[in-house]
Coordinates of C-alpha atoms in Angstrom, one line a residue:
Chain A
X1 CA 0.0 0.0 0.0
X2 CA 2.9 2.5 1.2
X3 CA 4.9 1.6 -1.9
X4 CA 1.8 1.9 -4.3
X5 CA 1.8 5.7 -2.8
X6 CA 5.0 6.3 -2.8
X7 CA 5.2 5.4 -7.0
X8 CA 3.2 7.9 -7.6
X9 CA 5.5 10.7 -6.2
X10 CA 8.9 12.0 -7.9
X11 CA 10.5 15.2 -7.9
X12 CA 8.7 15.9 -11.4
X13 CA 5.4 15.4 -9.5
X14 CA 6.6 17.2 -6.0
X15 CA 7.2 20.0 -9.0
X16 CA 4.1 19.5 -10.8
X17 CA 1.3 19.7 -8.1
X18 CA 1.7 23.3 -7.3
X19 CA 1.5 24.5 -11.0
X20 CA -1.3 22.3 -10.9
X21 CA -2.9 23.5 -8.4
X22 CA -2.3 27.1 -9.9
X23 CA -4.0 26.1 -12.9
X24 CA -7.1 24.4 -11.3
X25 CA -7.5 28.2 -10.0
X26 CA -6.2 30.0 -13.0
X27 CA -8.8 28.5 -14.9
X28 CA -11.6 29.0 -12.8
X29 CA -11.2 32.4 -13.1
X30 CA -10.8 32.4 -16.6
X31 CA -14.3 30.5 -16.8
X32 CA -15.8 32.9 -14.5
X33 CA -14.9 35.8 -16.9
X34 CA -16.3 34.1 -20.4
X35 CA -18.9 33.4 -18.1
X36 CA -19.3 30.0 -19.0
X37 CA -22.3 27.5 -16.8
X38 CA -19.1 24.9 -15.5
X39 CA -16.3 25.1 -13.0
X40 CA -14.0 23.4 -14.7
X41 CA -11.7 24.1 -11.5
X42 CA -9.9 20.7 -11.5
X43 CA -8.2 20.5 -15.1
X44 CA -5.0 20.4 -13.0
X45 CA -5.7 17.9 -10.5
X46 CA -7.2 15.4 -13.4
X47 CA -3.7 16.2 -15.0
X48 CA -2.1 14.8 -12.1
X49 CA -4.3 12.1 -11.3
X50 CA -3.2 10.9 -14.6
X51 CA 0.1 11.3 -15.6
X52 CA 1.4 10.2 -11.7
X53 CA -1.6 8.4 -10.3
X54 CA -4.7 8.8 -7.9
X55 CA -2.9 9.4 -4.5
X56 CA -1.1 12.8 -6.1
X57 CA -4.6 13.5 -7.8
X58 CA -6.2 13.1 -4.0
X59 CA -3.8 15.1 -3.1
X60 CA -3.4 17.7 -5.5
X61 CA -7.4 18.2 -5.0
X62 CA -7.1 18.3 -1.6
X63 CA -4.4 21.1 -1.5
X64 CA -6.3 23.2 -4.0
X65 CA -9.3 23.6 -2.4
X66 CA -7.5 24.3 0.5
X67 CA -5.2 27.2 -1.0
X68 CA -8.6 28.4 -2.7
X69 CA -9.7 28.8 0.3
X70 CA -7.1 30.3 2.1
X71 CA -6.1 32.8 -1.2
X72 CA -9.2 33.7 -2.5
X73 CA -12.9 32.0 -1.3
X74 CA -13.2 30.7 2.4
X75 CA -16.1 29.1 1.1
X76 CA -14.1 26.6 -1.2
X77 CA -12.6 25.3 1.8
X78 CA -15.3 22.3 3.7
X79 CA -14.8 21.0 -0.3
X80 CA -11.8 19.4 0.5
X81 CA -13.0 16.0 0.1
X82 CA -15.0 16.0 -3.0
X83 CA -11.9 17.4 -4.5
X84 CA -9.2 15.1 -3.2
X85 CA -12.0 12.3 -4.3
X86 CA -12.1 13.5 -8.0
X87 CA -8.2 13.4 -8.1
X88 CA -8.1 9.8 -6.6
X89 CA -11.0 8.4 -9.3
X90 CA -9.8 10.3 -12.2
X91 CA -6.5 8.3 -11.4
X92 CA -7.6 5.3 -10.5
X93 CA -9.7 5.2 -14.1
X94 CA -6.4 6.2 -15.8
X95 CA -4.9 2.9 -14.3
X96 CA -7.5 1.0 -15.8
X97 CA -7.0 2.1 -18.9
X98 CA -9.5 4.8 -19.4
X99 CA -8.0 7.9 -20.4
X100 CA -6.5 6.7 -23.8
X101 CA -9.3 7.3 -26.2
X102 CA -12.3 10.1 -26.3
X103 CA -14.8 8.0 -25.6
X104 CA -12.8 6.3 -22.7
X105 CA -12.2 9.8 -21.4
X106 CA -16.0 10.6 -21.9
X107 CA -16.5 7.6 -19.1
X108 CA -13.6 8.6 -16.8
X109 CA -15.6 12.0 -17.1
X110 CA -19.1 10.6 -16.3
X111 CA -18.0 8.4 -13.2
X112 CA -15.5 11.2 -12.1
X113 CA -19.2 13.4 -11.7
X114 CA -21.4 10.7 -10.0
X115 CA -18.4 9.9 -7.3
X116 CA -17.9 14.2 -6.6
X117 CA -22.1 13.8 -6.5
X118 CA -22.0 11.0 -4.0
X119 CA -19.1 12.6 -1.5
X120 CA -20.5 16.3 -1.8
X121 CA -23.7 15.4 -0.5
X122 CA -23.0 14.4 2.9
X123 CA -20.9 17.5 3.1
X124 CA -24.0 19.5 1.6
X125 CA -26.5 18.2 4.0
X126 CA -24.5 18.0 7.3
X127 CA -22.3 21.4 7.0
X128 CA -25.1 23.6 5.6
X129 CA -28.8 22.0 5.3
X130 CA -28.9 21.1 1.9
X131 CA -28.3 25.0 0.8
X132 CA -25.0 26.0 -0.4
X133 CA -24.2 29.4 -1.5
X134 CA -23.6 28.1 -4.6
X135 CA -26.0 28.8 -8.0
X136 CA -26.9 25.0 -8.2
X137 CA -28.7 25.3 -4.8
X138 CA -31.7 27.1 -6.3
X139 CA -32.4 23.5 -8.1
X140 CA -32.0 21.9 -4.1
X141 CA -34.2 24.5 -2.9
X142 CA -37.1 24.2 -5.6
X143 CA -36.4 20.7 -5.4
X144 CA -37.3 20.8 -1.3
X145 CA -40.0 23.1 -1.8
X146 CA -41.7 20.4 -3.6
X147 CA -41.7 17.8 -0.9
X148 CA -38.7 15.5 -1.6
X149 CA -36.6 14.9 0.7
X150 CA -32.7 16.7 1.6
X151 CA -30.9 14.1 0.9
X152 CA -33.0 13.0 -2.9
X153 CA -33.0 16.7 -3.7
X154 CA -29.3 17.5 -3.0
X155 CA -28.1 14.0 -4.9
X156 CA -30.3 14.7 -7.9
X157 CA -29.1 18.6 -8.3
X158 CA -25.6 17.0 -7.9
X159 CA -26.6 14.8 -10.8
X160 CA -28.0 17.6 -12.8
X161 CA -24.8 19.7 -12.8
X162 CA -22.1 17.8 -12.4
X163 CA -21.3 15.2 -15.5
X164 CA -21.5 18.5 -18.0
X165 CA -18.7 20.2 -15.8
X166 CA -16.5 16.8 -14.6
X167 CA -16.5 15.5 -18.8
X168 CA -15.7 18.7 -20.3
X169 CA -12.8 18.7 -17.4
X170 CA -11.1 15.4 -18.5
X171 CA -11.9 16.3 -22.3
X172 CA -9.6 19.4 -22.1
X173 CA -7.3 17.4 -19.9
X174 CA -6.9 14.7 -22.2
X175 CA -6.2 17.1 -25.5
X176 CA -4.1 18.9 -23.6
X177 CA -1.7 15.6 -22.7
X178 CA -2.3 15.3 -26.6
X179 CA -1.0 18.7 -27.3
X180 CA 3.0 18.0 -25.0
X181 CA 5.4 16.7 -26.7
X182 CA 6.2 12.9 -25.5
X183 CA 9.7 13.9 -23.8
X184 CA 7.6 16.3 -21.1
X185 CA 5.1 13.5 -20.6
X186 CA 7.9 10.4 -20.2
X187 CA 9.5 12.0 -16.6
X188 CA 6.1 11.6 -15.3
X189 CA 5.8 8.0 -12.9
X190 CA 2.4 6.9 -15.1
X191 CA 3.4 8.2 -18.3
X192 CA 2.4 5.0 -19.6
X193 CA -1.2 5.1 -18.8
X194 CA -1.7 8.0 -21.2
X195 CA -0.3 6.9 -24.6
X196 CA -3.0 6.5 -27.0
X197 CA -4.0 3.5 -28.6
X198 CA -4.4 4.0 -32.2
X199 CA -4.2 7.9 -32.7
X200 CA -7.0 10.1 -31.4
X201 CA -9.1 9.6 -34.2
X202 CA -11.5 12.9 -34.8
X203 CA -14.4 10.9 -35.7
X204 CA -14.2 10.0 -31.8
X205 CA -13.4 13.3 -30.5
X206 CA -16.8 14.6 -32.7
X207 CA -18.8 11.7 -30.7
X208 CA -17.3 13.1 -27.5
X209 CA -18.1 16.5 -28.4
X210 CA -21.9 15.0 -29.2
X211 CA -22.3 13.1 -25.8
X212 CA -21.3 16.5 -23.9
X213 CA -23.3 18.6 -25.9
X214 CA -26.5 15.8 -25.7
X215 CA -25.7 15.8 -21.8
X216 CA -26.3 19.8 -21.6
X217 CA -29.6 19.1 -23.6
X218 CA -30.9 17.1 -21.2
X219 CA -29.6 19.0 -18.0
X220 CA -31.6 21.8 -19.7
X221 CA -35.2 19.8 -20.5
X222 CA -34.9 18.4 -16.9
X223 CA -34.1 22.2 -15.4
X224 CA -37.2 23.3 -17.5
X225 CA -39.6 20.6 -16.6
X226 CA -38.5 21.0 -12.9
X227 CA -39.1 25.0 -12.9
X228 CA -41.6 24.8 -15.4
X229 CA -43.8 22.0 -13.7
Chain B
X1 CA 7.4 39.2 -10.1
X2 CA 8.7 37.7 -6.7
X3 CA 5.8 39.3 -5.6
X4 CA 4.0 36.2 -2.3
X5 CA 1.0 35.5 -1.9
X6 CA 0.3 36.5 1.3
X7 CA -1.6 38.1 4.4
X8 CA 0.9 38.1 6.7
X9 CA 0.9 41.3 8.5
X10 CA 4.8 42.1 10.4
X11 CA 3.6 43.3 13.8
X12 CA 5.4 43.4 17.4
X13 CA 2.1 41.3 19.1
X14 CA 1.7 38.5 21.5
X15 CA -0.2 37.1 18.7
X16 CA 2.7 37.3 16.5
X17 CA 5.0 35.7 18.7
X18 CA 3.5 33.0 19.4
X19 CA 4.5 29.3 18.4
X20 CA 2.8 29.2 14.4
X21 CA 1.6 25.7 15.4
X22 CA -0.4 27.0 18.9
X23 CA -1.9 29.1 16.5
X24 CA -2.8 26.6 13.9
X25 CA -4.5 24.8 17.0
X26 CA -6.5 27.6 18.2
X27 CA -7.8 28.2 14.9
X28 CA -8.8 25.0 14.2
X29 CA -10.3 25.1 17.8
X30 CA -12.5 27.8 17.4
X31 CA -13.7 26.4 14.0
X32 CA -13.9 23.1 16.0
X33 CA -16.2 24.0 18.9
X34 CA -18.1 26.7 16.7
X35 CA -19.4 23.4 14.3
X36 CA -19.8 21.1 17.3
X37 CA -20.4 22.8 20.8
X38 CA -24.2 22.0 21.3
X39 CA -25.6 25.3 22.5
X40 CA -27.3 27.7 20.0
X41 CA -25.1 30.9 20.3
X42 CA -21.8 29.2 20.8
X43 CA -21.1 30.8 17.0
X44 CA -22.3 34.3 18.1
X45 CA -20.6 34.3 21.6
X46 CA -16.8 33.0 19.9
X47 CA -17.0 36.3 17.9
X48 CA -17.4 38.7 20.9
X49 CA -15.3 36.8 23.3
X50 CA -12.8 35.7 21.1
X51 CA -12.4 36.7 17.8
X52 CA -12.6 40.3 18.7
X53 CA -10.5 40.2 21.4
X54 CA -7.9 38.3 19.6
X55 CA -7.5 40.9 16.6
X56 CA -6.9 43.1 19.1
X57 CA -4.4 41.2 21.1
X58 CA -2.8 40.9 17.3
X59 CA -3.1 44.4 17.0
X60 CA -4.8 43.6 13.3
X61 CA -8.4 44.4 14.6
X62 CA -8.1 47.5 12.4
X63 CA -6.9 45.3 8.7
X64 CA -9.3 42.2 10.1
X65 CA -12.6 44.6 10.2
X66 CA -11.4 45.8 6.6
X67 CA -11.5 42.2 5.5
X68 CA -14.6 41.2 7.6
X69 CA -16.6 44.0 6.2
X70 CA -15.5 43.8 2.4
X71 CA -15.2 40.2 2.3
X72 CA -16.8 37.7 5.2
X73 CA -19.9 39.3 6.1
X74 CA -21.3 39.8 2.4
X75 CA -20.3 36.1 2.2
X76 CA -21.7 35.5 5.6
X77 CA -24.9 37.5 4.4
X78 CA -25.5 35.9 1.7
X79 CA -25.0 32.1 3.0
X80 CA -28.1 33.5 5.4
X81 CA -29.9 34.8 2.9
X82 CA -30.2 31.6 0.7
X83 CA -30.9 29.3 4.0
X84 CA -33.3 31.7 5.8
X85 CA -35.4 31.3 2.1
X86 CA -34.9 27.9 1.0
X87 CA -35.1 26.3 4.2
X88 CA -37.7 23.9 4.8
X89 CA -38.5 23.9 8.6
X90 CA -41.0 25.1 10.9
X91 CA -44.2 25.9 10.2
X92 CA -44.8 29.5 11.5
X93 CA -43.9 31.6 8.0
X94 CA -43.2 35.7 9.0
X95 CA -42.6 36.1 5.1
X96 CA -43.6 34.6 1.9
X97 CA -42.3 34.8 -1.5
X98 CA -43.6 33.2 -4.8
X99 CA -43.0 29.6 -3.6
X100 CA -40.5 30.8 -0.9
X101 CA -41.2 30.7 2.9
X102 CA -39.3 32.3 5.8
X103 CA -40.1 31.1 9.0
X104 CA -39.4 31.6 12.6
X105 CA -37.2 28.2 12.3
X106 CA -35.3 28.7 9.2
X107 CA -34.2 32.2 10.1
X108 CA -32.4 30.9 13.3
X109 CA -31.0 28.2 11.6
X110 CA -29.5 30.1 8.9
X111 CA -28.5 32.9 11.5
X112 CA -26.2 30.3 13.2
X113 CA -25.1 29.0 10.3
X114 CA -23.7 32.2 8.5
X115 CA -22.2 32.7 12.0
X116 CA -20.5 29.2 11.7
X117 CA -19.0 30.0 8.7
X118 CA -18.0 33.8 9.9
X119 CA -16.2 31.9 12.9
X120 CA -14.8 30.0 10.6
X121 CA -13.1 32.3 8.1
X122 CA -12.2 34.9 10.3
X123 CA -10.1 32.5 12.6
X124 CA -8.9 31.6 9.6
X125 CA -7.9 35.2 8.3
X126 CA -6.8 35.9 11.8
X127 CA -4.1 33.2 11.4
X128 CA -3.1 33.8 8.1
X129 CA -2.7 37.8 8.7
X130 CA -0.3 36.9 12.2
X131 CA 2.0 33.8 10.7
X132 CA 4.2 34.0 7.9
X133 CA 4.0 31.2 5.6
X134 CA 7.3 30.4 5.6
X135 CA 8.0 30.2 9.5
X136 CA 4.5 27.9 9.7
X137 CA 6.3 25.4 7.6
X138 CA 9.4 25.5 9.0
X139 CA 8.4 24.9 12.1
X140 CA 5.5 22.5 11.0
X141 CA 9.0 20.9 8.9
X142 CA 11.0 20.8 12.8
X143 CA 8.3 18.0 14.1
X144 CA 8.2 16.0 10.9
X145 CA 6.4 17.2 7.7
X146 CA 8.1 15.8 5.1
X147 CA 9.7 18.6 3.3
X148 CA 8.1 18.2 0.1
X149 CA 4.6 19.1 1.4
X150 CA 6.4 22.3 2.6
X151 CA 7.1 22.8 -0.9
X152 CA 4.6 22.6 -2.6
X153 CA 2.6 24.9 -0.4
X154 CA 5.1 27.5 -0.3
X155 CA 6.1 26.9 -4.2
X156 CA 1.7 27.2 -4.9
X157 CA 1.7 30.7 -3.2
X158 CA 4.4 31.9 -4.9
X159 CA 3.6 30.4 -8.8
X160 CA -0.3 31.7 -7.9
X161 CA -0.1 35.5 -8.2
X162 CA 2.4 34.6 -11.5
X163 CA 0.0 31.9 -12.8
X164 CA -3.4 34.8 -12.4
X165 CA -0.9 37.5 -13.9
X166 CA -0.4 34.9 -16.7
X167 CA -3.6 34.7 -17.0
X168 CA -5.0 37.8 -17.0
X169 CA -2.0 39.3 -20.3
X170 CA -3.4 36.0 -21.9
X171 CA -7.0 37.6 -22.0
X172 CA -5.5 40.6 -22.8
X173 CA -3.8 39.8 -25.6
X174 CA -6.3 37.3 -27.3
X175 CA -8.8 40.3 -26.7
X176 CA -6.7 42.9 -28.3
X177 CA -6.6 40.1 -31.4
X178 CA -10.2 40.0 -31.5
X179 CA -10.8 37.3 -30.1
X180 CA -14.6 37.1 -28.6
X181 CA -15.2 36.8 -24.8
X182 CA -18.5 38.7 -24.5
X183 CA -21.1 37.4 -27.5
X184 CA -22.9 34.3 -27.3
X185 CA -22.7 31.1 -25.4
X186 CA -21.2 29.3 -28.5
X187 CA -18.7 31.8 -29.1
X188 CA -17.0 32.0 -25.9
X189 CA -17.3 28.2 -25.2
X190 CA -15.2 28.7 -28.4
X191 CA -12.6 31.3 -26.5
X192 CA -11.8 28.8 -24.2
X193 CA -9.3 26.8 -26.3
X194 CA -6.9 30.0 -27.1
X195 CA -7.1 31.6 -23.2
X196 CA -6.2 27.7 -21.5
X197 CA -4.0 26.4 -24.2
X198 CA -1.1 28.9 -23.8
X199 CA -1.5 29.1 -19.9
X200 CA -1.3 25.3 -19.4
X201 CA 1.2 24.3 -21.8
X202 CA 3.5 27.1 -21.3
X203 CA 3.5 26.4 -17.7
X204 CA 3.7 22.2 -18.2
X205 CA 6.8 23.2 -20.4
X206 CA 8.4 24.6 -16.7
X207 CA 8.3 21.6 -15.0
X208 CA 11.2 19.7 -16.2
X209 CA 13.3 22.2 -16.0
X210 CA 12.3 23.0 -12.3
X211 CA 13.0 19.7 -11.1
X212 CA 16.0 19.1 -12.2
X213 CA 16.7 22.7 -10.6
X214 CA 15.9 21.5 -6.9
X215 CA 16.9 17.8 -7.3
X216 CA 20.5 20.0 -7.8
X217 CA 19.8 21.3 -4.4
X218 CA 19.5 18.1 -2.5
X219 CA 15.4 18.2 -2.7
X220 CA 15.2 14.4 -2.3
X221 CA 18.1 13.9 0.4
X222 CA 17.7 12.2 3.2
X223 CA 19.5 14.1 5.6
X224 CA 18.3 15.8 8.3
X225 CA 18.6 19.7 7.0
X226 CA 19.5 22.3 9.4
X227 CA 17.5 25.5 9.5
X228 CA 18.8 29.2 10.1
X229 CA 15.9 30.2 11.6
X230 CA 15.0 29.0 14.4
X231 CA 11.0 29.4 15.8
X232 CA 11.2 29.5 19.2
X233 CA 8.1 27.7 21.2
X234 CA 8.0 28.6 25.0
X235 CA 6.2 26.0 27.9
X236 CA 3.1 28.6 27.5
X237 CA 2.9 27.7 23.7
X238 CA 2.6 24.0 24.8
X239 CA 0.5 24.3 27.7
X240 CA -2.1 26.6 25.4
X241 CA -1.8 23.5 23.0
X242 CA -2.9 20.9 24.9
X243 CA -5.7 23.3 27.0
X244 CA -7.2 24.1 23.4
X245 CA -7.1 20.3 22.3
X246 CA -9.2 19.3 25.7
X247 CA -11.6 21.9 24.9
X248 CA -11.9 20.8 21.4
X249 CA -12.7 17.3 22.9
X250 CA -15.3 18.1 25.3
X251 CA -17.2 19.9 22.7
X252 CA -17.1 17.3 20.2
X253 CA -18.0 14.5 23.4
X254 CA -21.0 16.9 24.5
X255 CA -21.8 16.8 20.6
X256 CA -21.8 13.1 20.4
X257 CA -23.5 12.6 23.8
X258 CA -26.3 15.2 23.3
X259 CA -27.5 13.9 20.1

């Protein structure tokens, strides 16, 4: 177990997880000014979690929200967890093979979302009732106001708006491990997890593309029969 | 460009001279019993007995009301403002608004909670505004953190502040190209690529070279490292450590046993 931690941490990861980390925020903000409906605040800890493996992507997550926290929103900071947990998937579905193709990363993507779903809740519920001071709550709220129950009403507005942001996340981290030349990747302890099998074909990256954009559809006919019925 | 991320505010205090680690404690203390100590206006009464007092004893109370009023209490506010709408509790509504109700209930819970949280991030600016980063980790370093951990927090707030600056000529200069960051949806879903492209893979390009930089410097040895500085950390700073822990305990135990 220590050993299988330990692999995943050299000095080109020790050097990596701060600029990381500075791009999970950098990004963010860069969102927040194209005003664009997604985080995408964990580009960097997916890029981690799969060039050196899911104990540096926990990590790298973990860290994060903590600097965000301290550096720019207190309120980033009881996400710890949910973070750290999205760095440790995102690697462990690299390990298995899932982040060599688009629609492999599409998957990585989708159970990256439910498991930051399942492990925000508690955190939700417990810390603040069920209403965070986040956007998304309105969907909780409404969703209370109707009768269901806190815990039915957080998990499904966790569903709603979190496989859009968490696919779109590993998309741009996959093209941009596409984009480095080899020699940068090859320092890296899981190097090997992210070489491509049979060229990143753009017939597949079109079908990504369609999956993500289908997946916004939907978010947006469920919003509108939920606020509409 | 060397510019640090940082609060720290240099100050002759008793707050400043304390151990960074005692502080560390009492922050996480305060945050500790605030969440857990079973009595409704634990939250409320932290603030006037402690966290007041303390900025004072830091002589910061003058920067920490600055940073309360512009930052905590609008986020404070509007934590409260969401929960004293959208929660569901209690039956007896003072205020009504399309489907929203405010009752009795929900207002106290939210009240406590946006207190929570302005217990919480004030200790937390408290510490940050009396420690400096670099003499938290090497004392945290002295009893055992591994070194890299002290790294890569140090390392995050300095590349932070270079990474935003980064950032922000980016925008800049795709703008002043014409590239679109203010039409529709599709458009600057479209921006993306160009603004997180040249940030990323310019800074990816970096890492190589850094490592090889501090592997020169003996990043992975071994040995124990001396330090030049030395944080001192008096019987007082140990006795307040261990009075704050048993504190934290009982309120977590009165927690556990009232519920």
């Amino acid at each position: 177990m220590l050993d299988k931690i330990k692999s995943n941490f050299n000095t080109q990861t020790w050097v990596l997880i701060p600029i990381a980390i500075a791009i999970n925020i950098a990004v963010g903000q860069i969102v927040l000014v194209l005003k664009l409906p997604v985080f995408l605040d964990s580009i960097g800890t997916v890029l981690v979690a799969v060039l050196c493996g899911p104990w540096a992507g926990a990590l790298t997550g973990a860290l994060s929200n903590v600097i965000w926290g301290i550096a720019i929103d207190p309120g980033a900071l009881p996400w710890w967890p949910v973070a750290a947990m999205i760095g440790y998937m995102a690697g462990r579905m690299a390990g298995w093979g899932f982040f060599k193709s688009w629609w492999k990363v599409v998957v990585t993507g989708f159970v990256v979302a439910l498991t930051a779903a399942i492990v925000s809740t508690p955190i939700a519920v417990y810390l603040f009732g069920g209403i965070t001071a986040s956007g998304s709550s309105f969907i909780t709220a409404y969703l209370l106001q109707t009768g269901q129950g806190i815990w039915s009403a957080v998990v499904s507005t966790s569903f709603l708006t979190e496989p859009v942001d968490k696919i779109t996340t590993a998309m741009i981290a996959f093209a941009i491990i596409q984009g480095l030349p080899k020699r940068t990747i090859g320092g890296y302890p899981k190097a090997n997890q992210v070489a491509t099998e049979g060229g990143a074909s753009s017939t597949q990256l079109y079908i990504a593309i369609g999956v993500v954009v289908a997946l916004v559809l939907f978010a947006a006919f469920m919003l509108r029969n939920i606020l509409g019925g | 460009m060397h510019e640090r991320l940082s609060f720290h505010i240099k100050r002759d205090s008793f707050l400043h001279s304390l151990n960074p680690l005692t502080k560390l404690v009492l922050t996480l203390a305060l945050i500790l019993i605030a969440f857990t100590f079973p009595y409704y206006w634990t939250p409320h009464i932290l603030v006037l007995a402690a966290i007041i007092p303390l900025s004072l004893l830091g002589k910061v109370f003058r920067e920490f009301s600055v940073t309360a009023l512009r930052l905590i209490i609008p986020a404070a506010g509007f934590l409260f403002l969401m929960q004293a709408f959208f929660q569901p509790v209690g039956t007896d509504i003072i205020f009504k608004f399309y489907f929203l109700d405010m009752t009795m209930e929900s207002v106290l819970f939210a009240f406590r909670n946006a207190m929570r949280v302005f217990v919480m991030v004030s200790a937390f600016t408290l510490f940050l505004v009396t420690t400096h980063p670099s003499e938290l980790m090497s004392d945290l370093t002295r009893r055992g953190l591994p070194g890299q951990f002290a790294y890569v927090i140090i390392s995050t707030l300095q590349i932070l502040p270079q990474m935003q600056a980064k950032a922000q000529t980016i925008i800049s200069a795709q703008r002043s190209r014409g590239l679109d960051t203010e039409s529709s949806f599709l458009k600057r879903a479209g921006s993306l690529i160009p603004l997180i492209g040249p940030l990323v893979f310019g800074s990816l390009v970096e890492v190589e070279e850094r490592a090889i930089a501090i592997e020169a410097r003996g990043f992975t040895s071994k040995q124990v490292k001396t330090s030049l500085h030395e944080v001192p950390d008096t019987a007082f700073d140990q006795f307040l450590r261990w009075a704050l822990l048993v504190f934290i305990i009982i309120s977590i135990g009165l927690n556990l046993w009232l519920s």
